[in-house]
Short mmCIF file of C-alpha atoms and ligand atoms in Angstrom, two decimals:
data_model
loop_
_atom_site.label_atom_id
_atom_site.label_comp_id
_atom_site.label_asym_id
_atom_site.label_seq_id
_atom_site.Cartn_x
_atom_site.Cartn_y
_atom_site.Cartn_z
CA MET A 1 -34.39 25.32 -92.01
CA ASN A 2 -36.53 23.90 -89.29
CA VAL A 3 -39.13 26.65 -89.32
CA ALA A 4 -42.28 25.90 -91.22
CA SER A 5 -44.95 28.03 -92.78
CA LYS A 6 -47.89 26.08 -91.42
CA PRO A 7 -49.59 27.39 -88.30
CA ALA A 8 -48.02 26.20 -85.07
CA LEU A 9 -51.13 26.15 -82.96
CA ASP A 10 -51.27 22.75 -81.32
CA GLN A 11 -50.27 24.47 -78.07
CA ALA A 12 -52.83 27.26 -78.43
CA THR A 13 -55.81 25.38 -77.08
CA LEU A 14 -56.44 22.83 -74.37
CA ASP A 15 -58.21 19.54 -75.06
CA ASP A 16 -60.86 20.59 -72.58
CA ARG A 17 -61.55 24.28 -72.94
CA ARG A 18 -63.40 24.33 -69.64
CA LEU A 19 -60.01 24.11 -67.91
CA ALA A 20 -58.99 27.45 -69.37
CA LYS A 21 -59.62 30.68 -67.51
CA VAL A 22 -60.58 32.33 -70.76
CA SER A 23 -61.27 30.31 -73.85
CA ALA A 24 -61.72 31.70 -77.36
CA ARG A 25 -62.87 29.63 -80.33
CA ASP A 26 -63.10 30.70 -83.96
CA VAL A 27 -63.30 34.35 -83.06
CA ASP A 28 -63.87 36.63 -86.06
CA VAL A 29 -64.04 40.38 -85.60
CA PHE A 30 -65.19 42.89 -88.19
CA TYR A 31 -65.06 46.67 -88.14
CA GLY A 32 -67.74 47.37 -90.72
CA ALA A 33 -66.71 45.29 -93.71
CA LYS A 34 -63.09 45.04 -92.65
CA GLN A 35 -62.12 41.81 -90.93
CA ALA A 36 -59.68 42.45 -88.09
CA LEU A 37 -59.51 38.94 -86.58
CA LYS A 38 -59.78 35.64 -88.42
CA SER A 39 -60.84 32.52 -86.62
CA VAL A 40 -58.73 32.99 -83.51
CA SER A 41 -58.77 30.08 -81.06
CA ILE A 42 -56.73 30.25 -77.89
CA ASP A 43 -57.02 29.16 -74.29
CA ILE A 44 -55.70 31.47 -71.59
CA ARG A 45 -54.57 29.39 -68.63
CA PRO A 46 -55.25 30.44 -65.05
CA ASN A 47 -52.53 32.21 -63.07
CA GLU A 48 -50.32 32.59 -66.06
CA VAL A 49 -49.17 35.65 -67.91
CA THR A 50 -49.97 35.30 -71.59
CA ALA A 51 -48.23 37.76 -73.88
CA LEU A 52 -49.67 38.72 -77.24
CA ILE A 53 -47.15 40.01 -79.74
CA GLY A 54 -47.19 40.96 -83.40
CA PRO A 55 -46.80 43.92 -85.72
CA SER A 56 -49.02 47.00 -85.36
CA GLY A 57 -52.49 46.51 -86.70
CA CYS A 58 -52.41 42.69 -86.47
CA GLY A 59 -55.38 42.67 -84.09
CA LYS A 60 -53.85 42.29 -80.62
CA SER A 61 -55.86 45.09 -79.03
CA THR A 62 -58.97 43.98 -80.88
CA PHE A 63 -58.59 40.49 -79.42
CA LEU A 64 -57.95 41.85 -75.93
CA ARG A 65 -61.11 43.96 -76.14
CA CYS A 66 -63.16 40.89 -77.06
CA LEU A 67 -62.31 39.32 -73.73
CA ASN A 68 -64.27 41.86 -71.69
CA ARG A 69 -66.67 42.97 -74.41
CA MET A 70 -65.08 46.38 -74.75
CA ASN A 71 -65.67 46.02 -78.48
CA ASP A 72 -69.41 46.36 -77.79
CA LEU A 73 -68.64 50.02 -77.20
CA ILE A 74 -67.38 50.42 -80.76
CA GLU A 75 -70.30 51.04 -83.09
CA SER A 76 -69.01 49.35 -86.23
CA CYS A 77 -67.57 46.33 -84.45
CA ARG A 78 -69.04 42.84 -84.80
CA VAL A 79 -67.71 39.79 -82.95
CA ALA A 80 -68.44 36.18 -83.96
CA GLY A 81 -67.30 32.90 -82.45
CA SER A 82 -67.32 32.02 -78.78
CA ILE A 83 -65.49 33.34 -75.75
CA TRP A 84 -65.82 31.66 -72.39
CA LEU A 85 -64.86 32.83 -68.95
CA ASP A 86 -64.66 29.91 -66.53
CA GLY A 87 -66.70 27.79 -68.91
CA GLU A 88 -69.43 30.38 -69.38
CA ASP A 89 -70.02 32.10 -72.71
CA ILE A 90 -69.59 35.82 -72.06
CA TYR A 91 -71.58 36.85 -75.13
CA THR A 92 -74.60 34.55 -74.95
CA SER A 93 -75.03 33.55 -71.32
CA GLY A 94 -76.76 36.77 -70.30
CA LEU A 95 -73.77 37.83 -68.23
CA ASP A 96 -74.02 41.58 -67.60
CA PRO A 97 -71.13 43.34 -69.42
CA VAL A 98 -70.58 45.63 -66.43
CA GLN A 99 -70.23 42.61 -64.17
CA LEU A 100 -68.02 40.99 -66.76
CA ARG A 101 -65.68 44.00 -66.81
CA ALA A 102 -65.39 43.82 -63.04
CA ARG A 103 -64.21 40.22 -63.43
CA VAL A 104 -62.04 41.00 -66.42
CA GLY A 105 -60.27 44.30 -65.75
CA MET A 106 -58.20 46.33 -68.12
CA VAL A 107 -55.09 48.50 -67.94
CA PHE A 108 -54.37 50.73 -70.90
CA GLN A 109 -51.31 51.90 -72.75
CA LYS A 110 -51.30 55.46 -71.44
CA PRO A 111 -51.85 55.70 -67.71
CA ASN A 112 -55.30 57.22 -67.42
CA PRO A 113 -56.01 58.08 -63.80
CA PHE A 114 -59.28 59.91 -63.23
CA PRO A 115 -58.96 63.57 -62.29
CA LYS A 116 -59.60 62.61 -58.70
CA THR A 117 -57.53 61.97 -55.61
CA ILE A 118 -55.34 58.91 -55.40
CA TYR A 119 -57.77 57.45 -52.89
CA ASP A 120 -60.83 58.08 -55.05
CA ASN A 121 -59.16 56.60 -58.11
CA VAL A 122 -58.84 53.29 -56.34
CA ALA A 123 -62.15 53.56 -54.51
CA TYR A 124 -64.05 54.29 -57.71
CA GLY A 125 -64.72 50.70 -58.83
CA PRO A 126 -65.52 49.28 -55.40
CA ARG A 127 -68.01 52.12 -54.88
CA ILE A 128 -69.75 51.52 -58.21
CA HIS A 129 -69.96 47.81 -57.62
CA GLY A 130 -70.97 48.24 -53.98
CA LEU A 131 -68.09 46.15 -52.74
CA ALA A 132 -67.68 47.97 -49.40
CA ARG A 133 -70.34 48.28 -46.73
CA SER A 134 -68.50 50.89 -44.71
CA ARG A 135 -65.83 53.53 -44.98
CA ALA A 136 -63.50 51.26 -43.04
CA GLU A 137 -64.04 48.46 -45.56
CA LEU A 138 -63.43 50.83 -48.44
CA ASP A 139 -60.24 52.09 -46.76
CA GLU A 140 -59.17 48.48 -46.43
CA ILE A 141 -59.78 47.76 -50.12
CA VAL A 142 -57.96 50.91 -51.20
CA MET A 143 -54.95 50.20 -49.02
CA THR A 144 -54.59 46.54 -49.98
CA SER A 145 -55.02 47.39 -53.66
CA LEU A 146 -52.30 50.02 -53.44
CA GLU A 147 -50.15 47.53 -51.60
CA LYS A 148 -50.66 44.79 -54.18
CA ALA A 149 -49.84 47.33 -56.87
CA GLY A 150 -46.57 48.07 -55.12
CA LEU A 151 -47.46 51.71 -54.68
CA ILE A 152 -48.39 51.97 -51.03
CA ASP A 153 -45.03 53.20 -49.71
CA GLU A 154 -44.89 55.95 -52.27
CA VAL A 155 -48.42 57.30 -51.74
CA LYS A 156 -49.56 56.42 -48.22
CA ASP A 157 -49.00 59.98 -46.99
CA ARG A 158 -50.63 61.66 -49.98
CA LEU A 159 -53.83 59.74 -50.61
CA GLN A 160 -55.77 62.96 -50.90
CA GLU A 161 -53.52 64.36 -53.62
CA GLN A 162 -54.51 64.20 -57.28
CA GLY A 163 -53.69 60.96 -59.07
CA THR A 164 -52.61 62.94 -62.08
CA GLY A 165 -49.80 64.49 -60.00
CA LEU A 166 -47.94 61.19 -59.79
CA SER A 167 -45.09 60.24 -62.11
CA GLY A 168 -45.94 58.21 -65.23
CA GLY A 169 -44.84 54.94 -63.67
CA GLN A 170 -46.73 55.66 -60.47
CA GLN A 171 -49.83 56.58 -62.49
CA GLN A 172 -49.67 53.24 -64.27
CA ARG A 173 -49.37 51.37 -60.99
CA LEU A 174 -52.28 53.47 -59.71
CA CYS A 175 -54.31 52.26 -62.69
CA ILE A 176 -53.30 48.70 -61.85
CA ALA A 177 -54.39 49.32 -58.24
CA ARG A 178 -57.69 50.65 -59.60
CA ALA A 179 -58.13 47.52 -61.72
CA ILE A 180 -57.28 45.27 -58.79
CA ALA A 181 -59.62 47.05 -56.40
CA VAL A 182 -62.73 45.35 -57.80
CA SER A 183 -61.09 41.93 -57.32
CA PRO A 184 -61.02 40.90 -60.93
CA GLU A 185 -60.03 37.40 -61.98
CA VAL A 186 -58.40 38.41 -65.22
CA ILE A 187 -56.41 41.56 -65.96
CA LEU A 188 -55.94 42.66 -69.55
CA MET A 189 -53.03 44.99 -70.19
CA ASP A 190 -52.62 46.75 -73.50
CA GLU A 191 -49.00 47.90 -73.85
CA PRO A 192 -48.98 49.00 -70.21
CA CYS A 193 -45.35 50.14 -70.25
CA SER A 194 -45.04 51.85 -73.58
CA ALA A 195 -45.24 55.30 -71.99
CA LEU A 196 -42.90 54.44 -69.12
CA ASP A 197 -39.16 54.82 -68.61
CA PRO A 198 -37.06 51.67 -68.03
CA ILE A 199 -37.12 51.88 -64.24
CA ALA A 200 -40.88 52.42 -64.06
CA THR A 201 -41.20 49.60 -66.60
CA ALA A 202 -39.11 47.27 -64.46
CA LYS A 203 -41.36 48.01 -61.46
CA VAL A 204 -44.51 47.28 -63.43
CA GLU A 205 -43.00 44.07 -64.79
CA GLU A 206 -42.06 42.92 -61.32
CA LEU A 207 -45.59 43.73 -60.23
CA ILE A 208 -47.05 41.69 -63.09
CA ASP A 209 -45.01 38.71 -61.98
CA GLU A 210 -46.39 39.04 -58.44
CA LEU A 211 -49.97 39.57 -59.58
CA ARG A 212 -49.84 36.27 -61.41
CA GLN A 213 -50.26 34.50 -58.06
CA ARG A 214 -53.79 35.91 -57.76
CA PHE A 215 -54.83 36.84 -61.25
CA THR A 216 -54.72 35.64 -64.80
CA ILE A 217 -53.01 38.20 -66.98
CA VAL A 218 -53.06 38.85 -70.70
CA ILE A 219 -50.59 41.46 -71.85
CA VAL A 220 -50.15 43.01 -75.26
CA THR A 221 -46.64 44.30 -75.73
CA HIS A 222 -44.45 45.69 -78.46
CA SER A 223 -41.34 44.77 -76.57
CA MET A 224 -40.17 41.24 -77.26
CA GLN A 225 -37.88 41.46 -74.27
CA GLN A 226 -40.85 42.36 -72.10
CA ALA A 227 -42.87 39.42 -73.38
CA ALA A 228 -39.88 37.19 -72.71
CA ARG A 229 -39.40 38.61 -69.21
CA VAL A 230 -42.96 38.57 -67.89
CA SER A 231 -44.93 35.86 -69.64
CA GLN A 232 -45.18 32.11 -69.45
CA ARG A 233 -46.96 31.77 -72.79
CA THR A 234 -46.79 33.86 -75.90
CA GLY A 235 -49.13 34.16 -78.86
CA PHE A 236 -47.98 35.69 -82.13
CA PHE A 237 -50.54 37.46 -84.31
CA HIS A 238 -50.11 38.40 -87.93
CA LEU A 239 -52.71 40.06 -90.15
CA GLY A 240 -55.56 39.16 -87.83
CA GLU A 241 -54.56 35.53 -87.40
CA LEU A 242 -52.99 33.76 -84.47
CA VAL A 243 -49.99 32.17 -86.17
CA GLU A 244 -48.19 30.54 -83.29
CA CYS A 245 -48.77 30.06 -79.61
CA GLY A 246 -46.65 28.24 -77.10
CA GLU A 247 -44.45 28.45 -74.06
CA THR A 248 -42.61 31.75 -74.04
CA GLU A 249 -39.27 30.03 -73.74
CA GLN A 250 -39.92 28.00 -76.86
CA ILE A 251 -41.25 30.96 -78.84
CA PHE A 252 -38.16 33.04 -78.15
CA THR A 253 -35.54 30.33 -78.49
CA ASN A 254 -37.03 28.11 -81.15
CA PRO A 255 -40.15 29.45 -82.85
CA ARG A 256 -41.80 27.02 -85.22
CA HIS A 257 -43.37 29.33 -87.76
CA LYS A 258 -41.26 31.37 -90.11
CA LEU A 259 -43.38 34.48 -89.58
CA THR A 260 -42.81 34.26 -85.82
CA GLN A 261 -39.12 33.80 -86.39
CA GLY A 262 -39.00 36.74 -88.79
CA TYR A 263 -40.82 38.99 -86.36
CA ILE A 264 -38.92 38.21 -83.19
CA THR A 265 -35.52 38.33 -84.83
CA GLY A 266 -36.27 41.67 -86.48
CA ARG A 267 -36.40 40.38 -90.04
CA PHE A 268 -39.99 41.25 -90.69
CA GLY A 269 -40.68 42.54 -94.15
CA MET B 1 -30.09 34.08 -93.23
CA GLY B 2 -29.69 37.82 -93.62
CA ASP B 3 -32.38 40.45 -94.04
CA HIS B 4 -32.41 42.03 -90.64
CA THR B 5 -33.93 45.46 -90.70
CA MET B 6 -30.60 46.46 -89.13
CA ARG B 7 -27.99 45.64 -91.75
CA ALA B 8 -25.14 46.16 -89.28
CA TYR B 9 -26.59 43.28 -87.26
CA ASP B 10 -26.34 40.93 -90.25
CA ALA B 11 -22.78 42.08 -90.84
CA GLU B 12 -21.82 41.28 -87.24
CA LEU B 13 -23.40 37.84 -87.38
CA GLU B 14 -21.55 37.23 -90.63
CA ARG B 15 -18.25 38.26 -89.04
CA LEU B 16 -18.89 35.85 -86.22
CA ALA B 17 -19.55 32.97 -88.61
CA GLN B 18 -16.42 33.85 -90.58
CA ALA B 19 -14.28 33.86 -87.45
CA ILE B 20 -15.57 30.38 -86.61
CA THR B 21 -14.92 29.14 -90.13
CA ARG B 22 -11.37 30.54 -90.05
CA MET B 23 -10.78 28.94 -86.66
CA GLY B 24 -12.07 25.62 -87.96
CA GLY B 25 -9.85 25.79 -91.04
CA LEU B 26 -6.84 26.53 -88.87
CA ALA B 27 -7.61 23.74 -86.40
CA GLU B 28 -7.98 21.25 -89.24
CA SER B 29 -4.71 22.29 -90.87
CA GLN B 30 -2.88 22.19 -87.51
CA LEU B 31 -3.98 18.58 -87.09
CA ASP B 32 -2.98 17.69 -90.66
CA GLN B 33 0.43 19.23 -90.25
CA ALA B 34 1.07 17.75 -86.82
CA ILE B 35 0.45 14.29 -88.25
CA GLY B 36 2.54 15.11 -91.31
CA ALA B 37 5.37 16.16 -89.03
CA LEU B 38 5.09 12.87 -87.16
CA VAL B 39 4.96 10.65 -90.25
CA ARG B 40 7.72 12.46 -92.15
CA ARG B 41 9.75 13.07 -89.00
CA ASP B 42 9.80 16.74 -89.91
CA SER B 43 10.76 18.67 -86.79
CA ASP B 44 10.65 22.06 -88.49
CA LEU B 45 7.04 21.49 -89.40
CA ALA B 46 6.25 20.26 -85.88
CA ALA B 47 7.82 23.40 -84.44
CA ARG B 48 5.77 25.55 -86.79
CA VAL B 49 2.58 23.83 -85.63
CA VAL B 50 3.47 24.52 -82.00
CA ALA B 51 4.27 28.13 -82.82
CA SER B 52 1.00 28.65 -84.74
CA ASP B 53 -1.32 27.61 -81.94
CA HIS B 54 -1.67 31.19 -80.69
CA GLN B 55 -3.52 32.13 -83.90
CA ILE B 56 -6.41 29.91 -82.88
CA ASP B 57 -6.37 31.39 -79.38
CA GLU B 58 -6.56 34.87 -80.85
CA LEU B 59 -9.53 33.93 -82.99
CA GLU B 60 -11.23 32.51 -79.93
CA HIS B 61 -10.84 35.89 -78.25
CA GLU B 62 -12.28 37.58 -81.31
CA VAL B 63 -15.29 35.27 -81.18
CA GLN B 64 -15.76 35.98 -77.48
CA ASN B 65 -15.62 39.73 -78.02
CA LEU B 66 -18.05 39.60 -80.93
CA THR B 67 -20.41 37.42 -78.93
CA VAL B 68 -20.48 39.69 -75.92
CA ARG B 69 -21.01 42.68 -78.19
CA LEU B 70 -23.90 41.04 -80.05
CA LEU B 71 -25.59 39.93 -76.84
CA ALA B 72 -25.29 43.38 -75.31
CA LEU B 73 -26.30 45.45 -78.30
CA ARG B 74 -28.74 43.33 -80.27
CA GLN B 75 -30.72 41.34 -77.71
CA PRO B 76 -30.73 38.42 -80.13
CA MET B 77 -33.70 36.06 -80.31
CA ALA B 78 -34.41 32.59 -81.69
CA ILE B 79 -32.12 31.54 -84.55
CA ASP B 80 -29.80 34.51 -83.94
CA LEU B 81 -29.53 33.76 -80.24
CA ARG B 82 -28.79 30.12 -80.99
CA ALA B 83 -26.18 31.06 -83.59
CA ILE B 84 -24.40 33.31 -81.10
CA VAL B 85 -24.43 30.82 -78.25
CA ALA B 86 -23.32 28.13 -80.71
CA ALA B 87 -20.40 30.26 -81.90
CA LEU B 88 -19.20 30.64 -78.34
CA ARG B 89 -19.36 26.90 -77.73
CA ILE B 90 -17.85 25.94 -81.06
CA SER B 91 -14.95 28.36 -80.60
CA SER B 92 -14.04 26.77 -77.30
CA ASP B 93 -14.13 23.27 -78.86
CA LEU B 94 -11.98 24.44 -81.76
CA GLU B 95 -9.53 26.04 -79.36
CA ARG B 96 -9.18 22.69 -77.58
CA ILE B 97 -8.69 20.94 -80.92
CA GLY B 98 -5.86 23.37 -81.61
CA ASP B 99 -4.28 22.57 -78.23
CA TYR B 100 -4.42 18.84 -78.88
CA ALA B 101 -2.93 19.30 -82.36
CA ALA B 102 -0.07 21.27 -80.80
CA ASN B 103 0.38 18.47 -78.26
CA VAL B 104 0.68 15.97 -81.10
CA ALA B 105 3.34 18.19 -82.68
CA LYS B 106 5.24 18.42 -79.40
CA ARG B 107 5.26 14.61 -79.10
CA ALA B 108 6.41 14.42 -82.73
CA LEU B 109 9.39 16.61 -81.82
CA VAL B 110 10.34 14.10 -79.10
CA LEU B 111 9.72 11.04 -81.28
CA ASN B 112 11.81 12.45 -84.10
CA ARG B 113 14.83 12.15 -81.84
CA ILE B 114 14.43 8.40 -81.27
CA PRO B 115 14.14 5.47 -83.70
CA MET B 116 10.86 5.01 -85.55
CA VAL B 117 8.49 2.24 -84.43
CA GLU B 118 6.13 0.40 -86.74
CA PRO B 119 2.64 1.22 -85.45
CA VAL B 120 3.18 4.81 -86.36
CA GLY B 121 1.29 3.88 -89.55
CA ALA B 122 -2.04 3.51 -87.75
CA ILE B 123 -1.80 7.02 -86.35
CA PRO B 124 -2.14 8.91 -89.65
CA ARG B 125 -5.11 6.69 -90.60
CA MET B 126 -6.87 7.74 -87.44
CA GLY B 127 -5.74 11.33 -87.94
CA ARG B 128 -7.14 11.36 -91.46
CA VAL B 129 -10.54 10.16 -90.29
CA VAL B 130 -10.63 12.82 -87.57
CA ALA B 131 -9.53 15.52 -90.02
CA GLU B 132 -12.30 14.38 -92.36
CA ILE B 133 -14.84 14.61 -89.55
CA ILE B 134 -13.66 18.13 -88.80
CA ARG B 135 -14.08 19.05 -92.46
CA GLU B 136 -17.58 17.56 -92.57
CA VAL B 137 -18.51 19.38 -89.40
CA LEU B 138 -17.22 22.67 -90.81
CA ASP B 139 -19.17 22.11 -94.01
CA ALA B 140 -22.26 21.47 -91.92
CA TYR B 141 -21.56 24.75 -90.11
CA VAL B 142 -21.14 26.77 -93.27
CA GLU B 143 -24.21 25.20 -94.88
CA ASN B 144 -26.37 25.27 -91.74
CA ASP B 145 -27.00 21.60 -92.34
CA ALA B 146 -28.13 19.65 -89.27
CA ASP B 147 -28.25 16.34 -91.16
CA LYS B 148 -24.66 16.72 -92.24
CA ALA B 149 -23.70 17.50 -88.65
CA LEU B 150 -25.54 14.40 -87.51
CA ALA B 151 -23.73 12.22 -90.09
CA ALA B 152 -20.36 13.56 -88.93
CA TRP B 153 -21.37 13.02 -85.31
CA ARG B 154 -22.06 9.34 -85.99
CA ARG B 155 -18.54 8.87 -87.38
CA ASP B 156 -16.97 9.41 -83.99
CA GLU B 157 -17.63 5.74 -83.35
CA GLU B 158 -15.08 4.88 -86.07
CA VAL B 159 -12.52 6.98 -84.27
CA ASP B 160 -13.20 5.31 -80.96
CA GLU B 161 -12.79 1.91 -82.57
CA MET B 162 -9.54 2.90 -84.24
CA HIS B 163 -8.28 4.25 -80.97
CA THR B 164 -9.12 1.06 -79.14
CA SER B 165 -7.43 -1.14 -81.71
CA LEU B 166 -4.39 1.13 -81.86
CA PHE B 167 -4.15 0.95 -78.09
CA ARG B 168 -4.09 -2.87 -78.22
CA GLU B 169 -1.53 -2.79 -81.00
CA LEU B 170 0.76 -0.51 -79.03
CA ILE B 171 0.46 -2.64 -75.90
CA THR B 172 1.46 -5.67 -77.96
CA TYR B 173 4.55 -3.91 -79.29
CA MET B 174 5.58 -2.87 -75.84
CA MET B 175 5.23 -6.41 -74.53
CA GLU B 176 7.23 -7.80 -77.41
CA ASP B 177 10.19 -5.51 -77.01
CA PRO B 178 10.66 -3.23 -74.02
CA ARG B 179 12.87 -0.98 -76.12
CA ASN B 180 9.67 0.14 -77.85
CA ILE B 181 8.13 1.38 -74.64
CA THR B 182 9.24 5.02 -74.82
CA ALA B 183 8.15 5.52 -78.41
CA CYS B 184 4.91 3.59 -77.96
CA THR B 185 4.01 5.57 -74.87
CA HIS B 186 4.34 8.77 -76.86
CA LEU B 187 2.26 7.25 -79.63
CA MET B 188 -0.37 6.24 -77.13
CA PHE B 189 -0.67 9.81 -75.94
CA ILE B 190 -0.78 11.01 -79.52
CA ALA B 191 -3.59 8.56 -80.26
CA LYS B 192 -5.41 9.79 -77.17
CA ASN B 193 -4.98 13.40 -78.32
CA ILE B 194 -6.44 12.56 -81.71
CA GLU B 195 -9.30 10.70 -80.10
CA ARG B 196 -10.02 13.77 -77.95
CA ILE B 197 -9.97 15.93 -81.07
CA GLY B 198 -12.66 13.63 -82.45
CA ASP B 199 -14.72 14.16 -79.29
CA HIS B 200 -14.49 17.92 -79.64
CA ALA B 201 -15.46 17.66 -83.31
CA THR B 202 -18.56 15.73 -82.27
CA ASN B 203 -19.31 18.43 -79.69
CA VAL B 204 -19.22 20.92 -82.55
CA ALA B 205 -21.59 18.69 -84.53
CA GLU B 206 -23.99 18.63 -81.58
CA THR B 207 -23.83 22.39 -81.29
CA ILE B 208 -24.55 22.85 -85.00
CA HIS B 209 -27.55 20.59 -84.67
CA PHE B 210 -28.79 22.72 -81.78
CA GLN B 211 -28.13 25.92 -83.70
CA VAL B 212 -30.07 24.81 -86.77
CA ARG B 213 -32.91 22.83 -85.20
CA GLY B 214 -33.12 24.27 -81.72
CA THR B 215 -33.02 20.76 -80.27
CA PRO B 216 -30.20 18.52 -79.07
CA ILE B 217 -29.21 15.37 -80.94
CA VAL B 218 -31.19 12.55 -79.36
CA GLY B 219 -29.87 9.06 -78.80
CA GLU B 220 -26.49 7.75 -77.76
CA ARG B 221 -23.57 6.82 -79.87
CA PRO B 222 -22.71 3.18 -79.25
CA LYS B 223 -19.66 3.04 -77.01
CA ALA B 224 -16.51 1.01 -77.52
CA ASP B 225 -16.01 -2.40 -75.94
CA ALA B 226 -14.53 -3.42 -72.63
CA ILE B 227 -10.81 -3.56 -73.45
CA ALA B 228 -10.73 0.15 -73.95
CA PRO B 229 -7.90 2.52 -73.35
CA PRO B 230 -7.77 4.18 -69.95
CA PRO B 231 -9.84 7.28 -69.53
CA GLU B 232 -8.41 10.74 -70.01
CA ALA B 233 -4.80 11.20 -69.07
CA GLU B 234 -4.74 14.91 -69.72
CA GLU B 235 -1.05 15.55 -69.89
CA GLU B 236 1.00 18.66 -70.38
CA ILE B 237 4.07 18.38 -72.52
CA PRO B 238 6.90 20.60 -71.42
N1 ADP C 1 -62.30 51.23 -83.84
C1 ADP C 1 -61.88 50.76 -85.01
N2 ADP C 1 -62.56 51.01 -86.15
C2 ADP C 1 -62.11 50.51 -87.33
N3 ADP C 1 -61.04 49.75 -87.48
C3 ADP C 1 -60.32 49.46 -86.38
C4 ADP C 1 -60.69 49.94 -85.09
N4 ADP C 1 -59.81 49.49 -84.19
C5 ADP C 1 -58.90 48.77 -84.89
N5 ADP C 1 -59.20 48.73 -86.20
C6 ADP C 1 -58.47 48.04 -87.25
O1 ADP C 1 -58.37 46.68 -86.92
C7 ADP C 1 -57.09 46.18 -87.19
C8 ADP C 1 -56.47 45.65 -85.90
O2 ADP C 1 -56.22 46.75 -85.04
P1 ADP C 1 -55.71 46.57 -83.54
O3 ADP C 1 -56.49 45.53 -82.88
O4 ADP C 1 -55.68 47.91 -82.92
O5 ADP C 1 -54.22 46.05 -83.79
P2 ADP C 1 -52.96 46.02 -82.82
O6 ADP C 1 -53.44 46.25 -81.43
O7 ADP C 1 -52.36 44.68 -83.04
O8 ADP C 1 -52.05 47.11 -83.28
C9 ADP C 1 -56.30 47.32 -87.80
O9 ADP C 1 -56.35 47.20 -89.19
C10 ADP C 1 -57.05 48.53 -87.33
O10 ADP C 1 -56.95 49.57 -88.28
MG1 MG C 2 -52.93 47.80 -80.04
#
């Protein structure tokens, strides 16, 4: 067999981590005494879609939440190691977490539109961050965000209707529009399609591929096919460790670590 | 490697591998028998070889159907994906090997009706080497052994050399006595068929290497010298 049991991580990091959009080094995460991530080092490259895969509980969401300090909101959670955004340490540089989350947006598993109109859902972030000086500017942001999220044609005549009245797939694209509206640089997506039907999923995946032009995307997914379809790079987590990271094509045709191989071929045990 | 959470998936992959192994066994025995028919001037045997070719074709269809089914239903990844793609490629090489073996048998039927010529002796030597390569390649397949595949792949050079020297020998016979020309021409085509079988066997070796390692064989086999036989004269025998 060609697969080995030593970590296949030479592709995980760049020689110069400043060239990464997001760079993590030796990240440990604890929930109380329980260690959820062990010394994770990975560089997320700009304008790429990086997929994170692995069995439930391996720490994918935990890692994603480190990247915009969402873990700060969890009482018991402690993060060690360093995470940089554009060469700046997001934990120690004094960067305001609210500002950080505007630069590093997040889309969750279940579409979670606010109980507001479609318009207000998208306008929410720009208003909070004071991104528009006038109603016209805000309209502009809302419309372009809905357009970039591929939703404009479906909602342009019903902007004043409730966001929660949309279909599941439309709600998820509304959440993407909401994330885009504050002009983030990085978008984190935690199983964004797991509540969607195949057609809605296909639309979101197509959208992800387009968004890559403007944004850097990290997506956690349970669907290997989805990771294969949307990402350029894939990282495989197992029991809190990053086991293998490389070009998506290589990971799915010729993984180097036997755990990766076991997982993606459905032989995990 | 078994142990899929879906046991039916393992069973289907196993069926695929078995179909390939059966095809390979048949192809090898078709070649053996075609050469036996030639050497022993046994036209009944030659006719049986020609008549048996359809069995290999049928197995190729089985492999194709299994492959399409696996791709559609299992969304195979990594080693499984490579095994399935490899099976498809190997089955088409084995099918060609079967065709060439049948061609050899058809030529044997013609040759058995005219007087024997001497260089017929070099043909079975070449045939034996090619049959051995096929066996080694099939072993490599069954054992998932990329090194074994690589070793078999390297042996194709031997076949090319034998083919070249046989070609020269046959030319010499034809120049010596024009009455040899008909028989020697048939032998030349037979030698070419066997050489092509060797090429397909090396294709299979390359595919096995890809299946096991996920990478192609790197490097070139050294090629035969300048006084080589003419390139492919892909001929149909009525
Ligand atoms: N808020 C939390 N409090 C305590 N433990 C948690 C919390 N969130 C996650 N964990 C634990 O951390 C580990 C990693 O979880 P998570 O990051 O959600 O994995 P994944 O997203 O890969 O399924 C699991 O063992 C999980 O139980
Ligand atoms: Mg999760």
